[in-house]
Every structure is written in C-alpha cells, then in structure tokens.
C-alpha cells in the first residue's frame, strides 16, 4: 500500500498526488487580467489552444463523449465514438452515450448544468436504434423507457417498452417504467406496470430476475401494498439461494430487499437469515441428516466420522459479514436512528461469532452507520479493533460522517484528537465542507488554518470559495482562491466561481481556470457560458483523429 493511502483515503490521496504533481500556482496570478475585450471569441480561441496542447488518445471514448451527450451534443459525441474501435467497442460506447443523454433528458444528468429536451431524447432513441449489435441496441432502448416516462411522455415510454426485442429484457423495461411512474406519484398505474413486469419475469427463467423483483418490491412498498412486497421479497430470497446456495453473487438484490424491510421496521427475514442453522442430528445407524457418515467423509476429505457427533457441518448463518455489510450500506443514507441502532446490534453480534474474510468490511460499514447517527463513542470503540494506520483512517471517516449528521462541533473535536496529521487533515476537510454547506463560512474559513498540509488547505478552501460566492460575496471568494497554493487546485476553485458570477466576470474566471488547469476541468461550466465550447473541443479532437 502506498505511503499515506490509508490516512488520506483513496479519493483524496489520488487527487493530492495528481495536483501536487502539477506544481504551485504562479506568483503573478497567471491569467488574472486576461481578455478584457472581445471576450467570447477570445475565450473560444483560448479553448482551442488548450485543447491542442492536451489532446490524448482516450478522448474519443469515455468521459468526454458522455459529457457531449449530456450537454446536447449527442451527434458530435457519436461521431467521435465511431472514429475508433471495433463493432463491439463502438456499440458499447454508443450505449453509454444513450444512457448519458437519457439521464440528462429526464433531468438526472450529473456534472453539467445544461438541459436536454424532448428533441434530444428523440435523438437518443434514433442513436440507440443505430447501434450495430442487437443486444446492446436492446439495452439502450430499455434505458430510454423510464427516461421518456420521467419526461412526461408515458405513451412513448409504453410504446417503446412494447418494442423491446429480447425476452430477458422485457421484465427490466416494465419494472423501470413502473418505478418511474411510481416516482411521479401515479401509484395505480405503477402497480399495473409492475404486474406486467412480474408476468414477464415469471414467464421466462432469465438471469437478473431477482434484480427485477427487488425493484418491484420498492414499487409495491411505495404504493403501500406490503403483502405484495413481502411475496416478491420471498421470491427474491428463493432465487438468491437456489442459484448460489453457498453465498451471494453480485449484484445483491436480496440486500436491497432486506434494507427495504428494515427501513419499514421489519427484521423478521434478516433475523432468520442471521440465525445459525441447527446442528444436524446423527441417527443410531450412523447417518447424518440422511447421509452416511462415510460418504460425507469421502466428499469432505477432512471430516472424521468419529467426531461428527460433536462437529456439525457449519455453524455459520446464511448471511456472512460481507452480506450484512451490503444491507447496511444499502440503508445507510435514509435509516432512522432506531433502525440504525438495531442493525448495528445485529452486525456486532455477527462480528462476535468469529473470524470471517469480510470481517473488516462489516466493521467499517457498521462504524460509519453508527457515526452517521451520532453514536460516536460506539463507533470509535469499534475502530480500535484495527491496527494503528487503519484505526486513524477510520477515525477520519467517523469525523466526516459525524459532521454530515449535523454535529460539526463533535466532528471538529474528534478531528483534533486524531494523532496522525494526514488523517486529521482529511477529517478537518470534511468538517470545513459541512460547515460551509450549512452557511457558516466564517467558521469554515477559520478551520482551514488548522489544517497542516498545504494542498489539503486548498482542498478545504474549495468548499469555502463556492459557498462564499453563493452567499453573495464573490469578491471575498475570489480573494480566497489566490491563497490556494497548487495551480490545479486553484483552477478548480476558479471553476467553482464561474456559475454564481455575472456573465462577464464568469467568462474571465473561466479563462483564468483554463490558463491554470486546462480545458477539461472547466468544460461543464464553459458550456453554460459559451454553448459552442463542447463543439469546439469535439472539432479539434475530430481533426486530430483524421
């Protein structure tokens, strides 16, 4: 493990390594006074120059084409994808473009503030229908079904669901439609679509049926049909164990079902699965649960028939530590305090039963769950079971969860008590972020000065900069950016200021960010200022691949 990875955490560690490698920000605040006149053309010219410096082989697939798709440039994105790769690679990338456009068109796009309308969904459907490989084409159409429904075009969504080609996708299409309609509040229609999904799943035995049924459990609970939800949950459990009786397989729809039930205060199924099986009885004629001991010994290899009376096959419950961790993670964001404590009790009881390969996985999940609900002392006691490096890392995680729960005072006190400076700085970053998010920018800014690492100070200031600008003090926010030491971090801070600033000033800030950190960092916000920005980048990349 690289030095400091545990203490900083994977995300901050990688960002810190990358941004420190970019070097310090220039002393003269490079780009600060650039482009006072003819602003928009100059910004596009600067963007072209930046793109030419940073062209790479990976820009024709992955994040950049998907950004184009989310910002209304789906045709340009498809052109880029079709310049490279074989039929399978192109079909896979086109599927991802359709998903990106579908998410943006339904109001669910992430990372870009540019709206995508019904015309763009129509373009996404046309692109989906052009995907060469039939199976991936079908998956793209399935992704568009709920997107049309969320966009208010239910009739088009139904028509598209009727056109799905492969039977193993039928259940998914109708279940996703049911969920989208349930989210809109039309529960009667949602239940009708859910019944259609159930019929399709029942008619064919296909992989993924348990995932579809788990989604239908959520729809049934949203509609208040608890009997239906319980019956569906029974089928999810039956499929889980019939297909993999010795353990779960990814993904874990049963974990989702157990989380739904726990959220409702129903722990019956979870407790039954956590209960160890009874020891098998040994008959007088030397058989064990119907099996001859000699036969079992031959299969097991190391089983001694002489001690079979005292050695049951397994004292393990059906759920192991990793399984229960999945349940805790699935419910973590929206569990009530009572549910959280009840799950933590069960997790600790399972941890006490003995060693498990996923012992630390469950320990981490229950620790963070407790911290999220204010059970700090209990969470810290659990973290002490680890070696020193992991223990301080988990203390930083606990401080972060405590801050997000609203107890920023307790989180700050816990942060200062962490003995490792790297883990302490990570914890303080989380406290600063949460204090800023709650509007206490003065306190957040003061806390930054207690952070030891210069890069970490800049990382913490990012949140202060954005919230200070959004709370009506853009000049103070811009002044704070100039105190950030590393150029890449300062560029990110400038990008944070673009959206809440007036257009002219926003363009100047965007230009400074491009000068410091390059075009990729600010493309999402640039698209809001200059809608041709993404197209300009696509043109330059397209020219380089010809």
PDB file of C-alpha atoms in Angstrom, residues 271-449:
ATOM      1  CA  UNK A 271     -33.054 -12.317  11.692  1.00  0.00           C
ATOM      2  CA  UNK A 272     -33.994 -15.648  10.143  1.00  0.00           C
ATOM      3  CA  UNK A 273     -31.040 -15.419   7.759  1.00  0.00           C
ATOM      4  CA  UNK A 274     -28.666 -14.392  10.555  1.00  0.00           C
ATOM      5  CA  UNK A 275     -29.728 -17.279  12.774  1.00  0.00           C
ATOM      6  CA  UNK A 276     -27.216 -20.173  12.635  1.00  0.00           C
ATOM      7  CA  UNK A 277     -28.705 -23.422  11.327  1.00  0.00           C
ATOM      8  CA  UNK A 278     -29.437 -26.153  13.906  1.00  0.00           C
ATOM      9  CA  UNK A 279     -26.813 -28.828  14.371  1.00  0.00           C
ATOM     10  CA  UNK A 280     -27.602 -31.899  12.260  1.00  0.00           C
ATOM     11  CA  UNK A 281     -28.894 -34.932  14.124  1.00  0.00           C
ATOM     12  CA  UNK A 282     -26.997 -38.232  13.992  1.00  0.00           C
ATOM     13  CA  UNK A 283     -29.120 -41.343  13.630  1.00  0.00           C
ATOM     14  CA  UNK A 284     -28.422 -44.603  15.546  1.00  0.00           C
ATOM     15  CA  UNK A 285     -27.385 -46.332  12.313  1.00  0.00           C
ATOM     16  CA  UNK A 286     -24.621 -43.822  11.660  1.00  0.00           C
ATOM     17  CA  UNK A 287     -26.334 -41.462   9.237  1.00  0.00           C
ATOM     18  CA  UNK A 288     -26.234 -37.694   9.432  1.00  0.00           C
ATOM     19  CA  UNK A 289     -29.317 -35.912   8.189  1.00  0.00           C
ATOM     20  CA  UNK A 290     -29.936 -38.763   5.805  1.00  0.00           C
ATOM     21  CA  UNK A 291     -26.309 -39.065   4.654  1.00  0.00           C
ATOM     22  CA  UNK A 292     -23.964 -41.888   5.554  1.00  0.00           C
ATOM     23  CA  UNK A 293     -21.034 -40.562   7.548  1.00  0.00           C
ATOM     24  CA  UNK A 294     -18.549 -42.478   5.422  1.00  0.00           C
ATOM     25  CA  UNK A 295     -19.946 -40.937   2.245  1.00  0.00           C
ATOM     26  CA  UNK A 296     -19.753 -37.459   3.723  1.00  0.00           C
ATOM     27  CA  UNK A 297     -16.204 -38.056   4.898  1.00  0.00           C
ATOM     28  CA  UNK A 298     -15.229 -39.088   1.408  1.00  0.00           C
ATOM     29  CA  UNK A 299     -16.686 -35.903  -0.022  1.00  0.00           C
ATOM     30  CA  UNK A 300     -15.374 -33.555   2.651  1.00  0.00           C
ATOM     31  CA  UNK A 301     -11.901 -35.073   2.835  1.00  0.00           C
ATOM     32  CA  UNK A 302     -11.036 -33.907   6.346  1.00  0.00           C
ATOM     33  CA  UNK A 303     -14.240 -34.949   8.159  1.00  0.00           C
ATOM     34  CA  UNK A 304     -13.613 -37.629  10.771  1.00  0.00           C
ATOM     35  CA  UNK A 305     -16.713 -39.821  11.273  1.00  0.00           C
ATOM     36  CA  UNK A 306     -15.677 -40.403  14.880  1.00  0.00           C
ATOM     37  CA  UNK A 307     -16.163 -36.774  15.856  1.00  0.00           C
ATOM     38  CA  UNK A 308     -19.082 -35.989  13.555  1.00  0.00           C
ATOM     39  CA  UNK A 309     -21.410 -36.062  16.544  1.00  0.00           C
ATOM     40  CA  UNK A 310     -19.689 -33.012  18.013  1.00  0.00           C
ATOM     41  CA  UNK A 311     -18.750 -31.303  14.739  1.00  0.00           C
ATOM     42  CA  UNK A 312     -21.714 -30.003  12.750  1.00  0.00           C
ATOM     43  CA  UNK A 313     -21.162 -29.192   9.095  1.00  0.00           C
ATOM     44  CA  UNK A 314     -21.429 -25.450   9.697  1.00  0.00           C
ATOM     45  CA  UNK A 315     -22.337 -23.079  12.471  1.00  0.00           C
ATOM     46  CA  UNK A 316     -22.395 -20.192  10.001  1.00  0.00           C
ATOM     47  CA  UNK A 317     -25.579 -18.269   9.346  1.00  0.00           C
ATOM     48  CA  UNK A 318     -26.804 -17.866   5.804  1.00  0.00           C
ATOM     49  CA  UNK A 319     -25.607 -14.237   5.825  1.00  0.00           C
ATOM     50  CA  UNK A 320     -21.928 -13.624   6.338  1.00  0.00           C
ATOM     51  CA  UNK A 321     -20.183 -10.377   7.253  1.00  0.00           C
ATOM     52  CA  UNK A 322     -19.921  -9.160   3.664  1.00  0.00           C
ATOM     53  CA  UNK A 323     -23.603  -9.842   3.035  1.00  0.00           C
ATOM     54  CA  UNK A 324     -24.732  -7.878   6.080  1.00  0.00           C
ATOM     55  CA  UNK A 325     -22.368  -5.041   5.147  1.00  0.00           C
ATOM     56  CA  UNK A 326     -24.252  -4.757   1.845  1.00  0.00           C
ATOM     57  CA  UNK A 327     -27.508  -4.400   3.762  1.00  0.00           C
ATOM     58  CA  UNK A 328     -26.057  -1.674   5.991  1.00  0.00           C
ATOM     59  CA  UNK A 329     -24.649   0.196   3.002  1.00  0.00           C
ATOM     60  CA  UNK A 330     -27.982  -0.027   1.166  1.00  0.00           C
ATOM     61  CA  UNK A 331     -29.872   1.539   4.068  1.00  0.00           C
ATOM     62  CA  UNK A 332     -27.215   3.922   5.372  1.00  0.00           C
ATOM     63  CA  UNK A 333     -28.466   7.158   3.817  1.00  0.00           C
ATOM     64  CA  UNK A 334     -32.079   7.019   4.965  1.00  0.00           C
ATOM     65  CA  UNK A 335     -32.294   4.760   8.004  1.00  0.00           C
ATOM     66  CA  UNK A 336     -33.885   6.208  11.114  1.00  0.00           C
ATOM     67  CA  UNK A 337     -31.878   6.180  14.340  1.00  0.00           C
ATOM     68  CA  UNK A 338     -33.823   3.267  15.768  1.00  0.00           C
ATOM     69  CA  UNK A 339     -33.317   1.172  12.639  1.00  0.00           C
ATOM     70  CA  UNK A 340     -29.625   2.094  12.550  1.00  0.00           C
ATOM     71  CA  UNK A 341     -29.114   1.005  16.143  1.00  0.00           C
ATOM     72  CA  UNK A 342     -31.000  -2.249  15.574  1.00  0.00           C
ATOM     73  CA  UNK A 343     -28.867  -3.068  12.540  1.00  0.00           C
ATOM     74  CA  UNK A 344     -25.691  -2.162  14.421  1.00  0.00           C
ATOM     75  CA  UNK A 345     -26.661  -4.553  17.227  1.00  0.00           C
ATOM     76  CA  UNK A 346     -27.072  -7.359  14.715  1.00  0.00           C
ATOM     77  CA  UNK A 347     -23.816  -6.516  12.985  1.00  0.00           C
ATOM     78  CA  UNK A 348     -21.857  -6.547  16.231  1.00  0.00           C
ATOM     79  CA  UNK A 349     -23.425  -9.865  17.198  1.00  0.00           C
ATOM     80  CA  UNK A 350     -22.341 -11.345  13.875  1.00  0.00           C
ATOM     81  CA  UNK A 351     -18.826  -9.967  14.303  1.00  0.00           C
ATOM     82  CA  UNK A 352     -18.585 -11.670  17.696  1.00  0.00           C
ATOM     83  CA  UNK A 353     -19.253 -15.117  16.199  1.00  0.00           C
ATOM     84  CA  UNK A 354     -15.699 -15.423  14.924  1.00  0.00           C
ATOM     85  CA  UNK A 355     -13.302 -14.658  12.100  1.00  0.00           C
ATOM     86  CA  UNK A 356     -14.712 -14.009   8.655  1.00  0.00           C
ATOM     87  CA  UNK A 357     -12.933 -12.998   5.479  1.00  0.00           C
ATOM     88  CA  UNK A 358     -15.159  -9.901   5.287  1.00  0.00           C
ATOM     89  CA  UNK A 359     -14.905  -9.076   8.990  1.00  0.00           C
ATOM     90  CA  UNK A 360     -13.309  -5.666   8.365  1.00  0.00           C
ATOM     91  CA  UNK A 361     -15.809  -4.868   5.598  1.00  0.00           C
ATOM     92  CA  UNK A 362     -18.717  -5.228   8.015  1.00  0.00           C
ATOM     93  CA  UNK A 363     -16.783  -3.475  10.767  1.00  0.00           C
ATOM     94  CA  UNK A 364     -16.320  -0.437   8.533  1.00  0.00           C
ATOM     95  CA  UNK A 365     -19.970  -0.386   7.451  1.00  0.00           C
ATOM     96  CA  UNK A 366     -21.338  -0.565  10.986  1.00  0.00           C
ATOM     97  CA  UNK A 367     -18.826   2.015  12.213  1.00  0.00           C
ATOM     98  CA  UNK A 368     -19.891   4.559   9.606  1.00  0.00           C
ATOM     99  CA  UNK A 369     -23.571   3.789  10.142  1.00  0.00           C
ATOM    100  CA  UNK A 370     -23.203   4.482  13.871  1.00  0.00           C
ATOM    101  CA  UNK A 371     -21.267   7.702  13.258  1.00  0.00           C
ATOM    102  CA  UNK A 372     -23.879   8.913  10.785  1.00  0.00           C
ATOM    103  CA  UNK A 373     -26.466   8.613  13.539  1.00  0.00           C
ATOM    104  CA  UNK A 374     -24.459  10.264  16.304  1.00  0.00           C
ATOM    105  CA  UNK A 375     -23.214   7.103  18.062  1.00  0.00           C
ATOM    106  CA  UNK A 376     -19.637   8.393  18.169  1.00  0.00           C
ATOM    107  CA  UNK A 377     -18.279   6.562  21.201  1.00  0.00           C
ATOM    108  CA  UNK A 378     -19.616   3.249  19.993  1.00  0.00           C
ATOM    109  CA  UNK A 379     -18.161   3.819  16.523  1.00  0.00           C
ATOM    110  CA  UNK A 380     -14.755   4.774  17.932  1.00  0.00           C
ATOM    111  CA  UNK A 381     -14.701   1.703  20.156  1.00  0.00           C
ATOM    112  CA  UNK A 382     -15.197  -0.475  17.089  1.00  0.00           C
ATOM    113  CA  UNK A 383     -12.427   1.323  15.197  1.00  0.00           C
ATOM    114  CA  UNK A 384      -9.959   0.425  17.956  1.00  0.00           C
ATOM    115  CA  UNK A 385     -10.113  -3.222  16.851  1.00  0.00           C
ATOM    116  CA  UNK A 386      -7.877  -2.373  13.871  1.00  0.00           C
ATOM    117  CA  UNK A 387      -4.174  -1.716  13.555  1.00  0.00           C
ATOM    118  CA  UNK A 388      -2.967   1.858  14.066  1.00  0.00           C
ATOM    119  CA  UNK A 389      -2.917   3.006  10.419  1.00  0.00           C
ATOM    120  CA  UNK A 390      -6.432   1.778   9.707  1.00  0.00           C
ATOM    121  CA  UNK A 391      -7.721   2.959  13.063  1.00  0.00           C
ATOM    122  CA  UNK A 392      -6.757   6.601  12.492  1.00  0.00           C
ATOM    123  CA  UNK A 393      -8.088   6.395   8.932  1.00  0.00           C
ATOM    124  CA  UNK A 394     -11.434   5.192  10.223  1.00  0.00           C
ATOM    125  CA  UNK A 395     -11.463   7.926  12.841  1.00  0.00           C
ATOM    126  CA  UNK A 396     -11.276  10.415   9.975  1.00  0.00           C
ATOM    127  CA  UNK A 397     -14.210   8.649   8.300  1.00  0.00           C
ATOM    128  CA  UNK A 398     -16.154   8.782  11.556  1.00  0.00           C
ATOM    129  CA  UNK A 399     -15.491  12.508  11.892  1.00  0.00           C
ATOM    130  CA  UNK A 400     -16.761  13.060   8.353  1.00  0.00           C
ATOM    131  CA  UNK A 401     -19.958  11.114   8.954  1.00  0.00           C
ATOM    132  CA  UNK A 402     -20.488  12.914  12.251  1.00  0.00           C
ATOM    133  CA  UNK A 403     -20.160  16.272  10.502  1.00  0.00           C
ATOM    134  CA  UNK A 404     -22.666  15.240   7.836  1.00  0.00           C
ATOM    135  CA  UNK A 405     -25.085  14.183  10.567  1.00  0.00           C
ATOM    136  CA  UNK A 406     -25.088  17.824  11.747  1.00  0.00           C
ATOM    137  CA  UNK A 407     -22.754  17.576  14.740  1.00  0.00           C
ATOM    138  CA  UNK A 408     -19.947  19.745  13.385  1.00  0.00           C
ATOM    139  CA  UNK A 409     -18.776  20.639  16.894  1.00  0.00           C
ATOM    140  CA  UNK A 410     -18.325  16.986  17.797  1.00  0.00           C
ATOM    141  CA  UNK A 411     -16.695  16.291  14.447  1.00  0.00           C
ATOM    142  CA  UNK A 412     -14.223  19.132  14.934  1.00  0.00           C
ATOM    143  CA  UNK A 413     -13.311  17.923  18.425  1.00  0.00           C
ATOM    144  CA  UNK A 414     -12.843  14.384  17.154  1.00  0.00           C
ATOM    145  CA  UNK A 415     -10.696  15.631  14.250  1.00  0.00           C
ATOM    146  CA  UNK A 416      -8.308  17.441  16.555  1.00  0.00           C
ATOM    147  CA  UNK A 417      -7.987  14.295  18.690  1.00  0.00           C
ATOM    148  CA  UNK A 418      -6.684  12.210  15.745  1.00  0.00           C
ATOM    149  CA  UNK A 419      -2.964  11.650  16.234  1.00  0.00           C
ATOM    150  CA  UNK A 420      -1.941  11.197  12.587  1.00  0.00           C
ATOM    151  CA  UNK A 421      -1.674  14.579  10.831  1.00  0.00           C
ATOM    152  CA  UNK A 422      -2.749  13.214   7.437  1.00  0.00           C
ATOM    153  CA  UNK A 423      -5.878  11.594   8.796  1.00  0.00           C
ATOM    154  CA  UNK A 424      -6.526  14.668  10.908  1.00  0.00           C
ATOM    155  CA  UNK A 425      -6.304  16.934   7.864  1.00  0.00           C
ATOM    156  CA  UNK A 426      -8.713  14.698   5.957  1.00  0.00           C
ATOM    157  CA  UNK A 427     -11.182  14.843   8.827  1.00  0.00           C
ATOM    158  CA  UNK A 428     -10.895  18.628   9.040  1.00  0.00           C
ATOM    159  CA  UNK A 429     -11.541  18.921   5.293  1.00  0.00           C
ATOM    160  CA  UNK A 430     -14.866  17.154   5.840  1.00  0.00           C
ATOM    161  CA  UNK A 431     -15.761  19.437   8.757  1.00  0.00           C
ATOM    162  CA  UNK A 432     -14.905  22.526   6.690  1.00  0.00           C
ATOM    163  CA  UNK A 433     -17.040  21.279   3.802  1.00  0.00           C
ATOM    164  CA  UNK A 434     -20.036  20.636   6.023  1.00  0.00           C
ATOM    165  CA  UNK A 435     -19.725  23.919   7.922  1.00  0.00           C
ATOM    166  CA  UNK A 436     -19.559  25.780   4.610  1.00  0.00           C
ATOM    167  CA  UNK A 437     -22.517  23.849   3.212  1.00  0.00           C
ATOM    168  CA  UNK A 438     -24.565  24.856   6.254  1.00  0.00           C
ATOM    169  CA  UNK A 439     -23.744  28.526   5.630  1.00  0.00           C
ATOM    170  CA  UNK A 440     -21.156  29.005   8.398  1.00  0.00           C
ATOM    171  CA  UNK A 441     -18.429  30.168   6.004  1.00  0.00           C
ATOM    172  CA  UNK A 442     -16.636  32.230   8.661  1.00  0.00           C
ATOM    173  CA  UNK A 443     -16.110  29.217  10.862  1.00  0.00           C
ATOM    174  CA  UNK A 444     -15.184  27.081   7.855  1.00  0.00           C
ATOM    175  CA  UNK A 445     -12.545  29.578   6.750  1.00  0.00           C
ATOM    176  CA  UNK A 446     -11.093  29.754  10.261  1.00  0.00           C
ATOM    177  CA  UNK A 447     -10.876  25.960  10.413  1.00  0.00           C
ATOM    178  CA  UNK A 448      -8.836  25.868   7.211  1.00  0.00           C
ATOM    179  CA  UNK A 449      -5.908  27.423   9.061  1.00  0.00           C
TER     180      UNK A 449
END
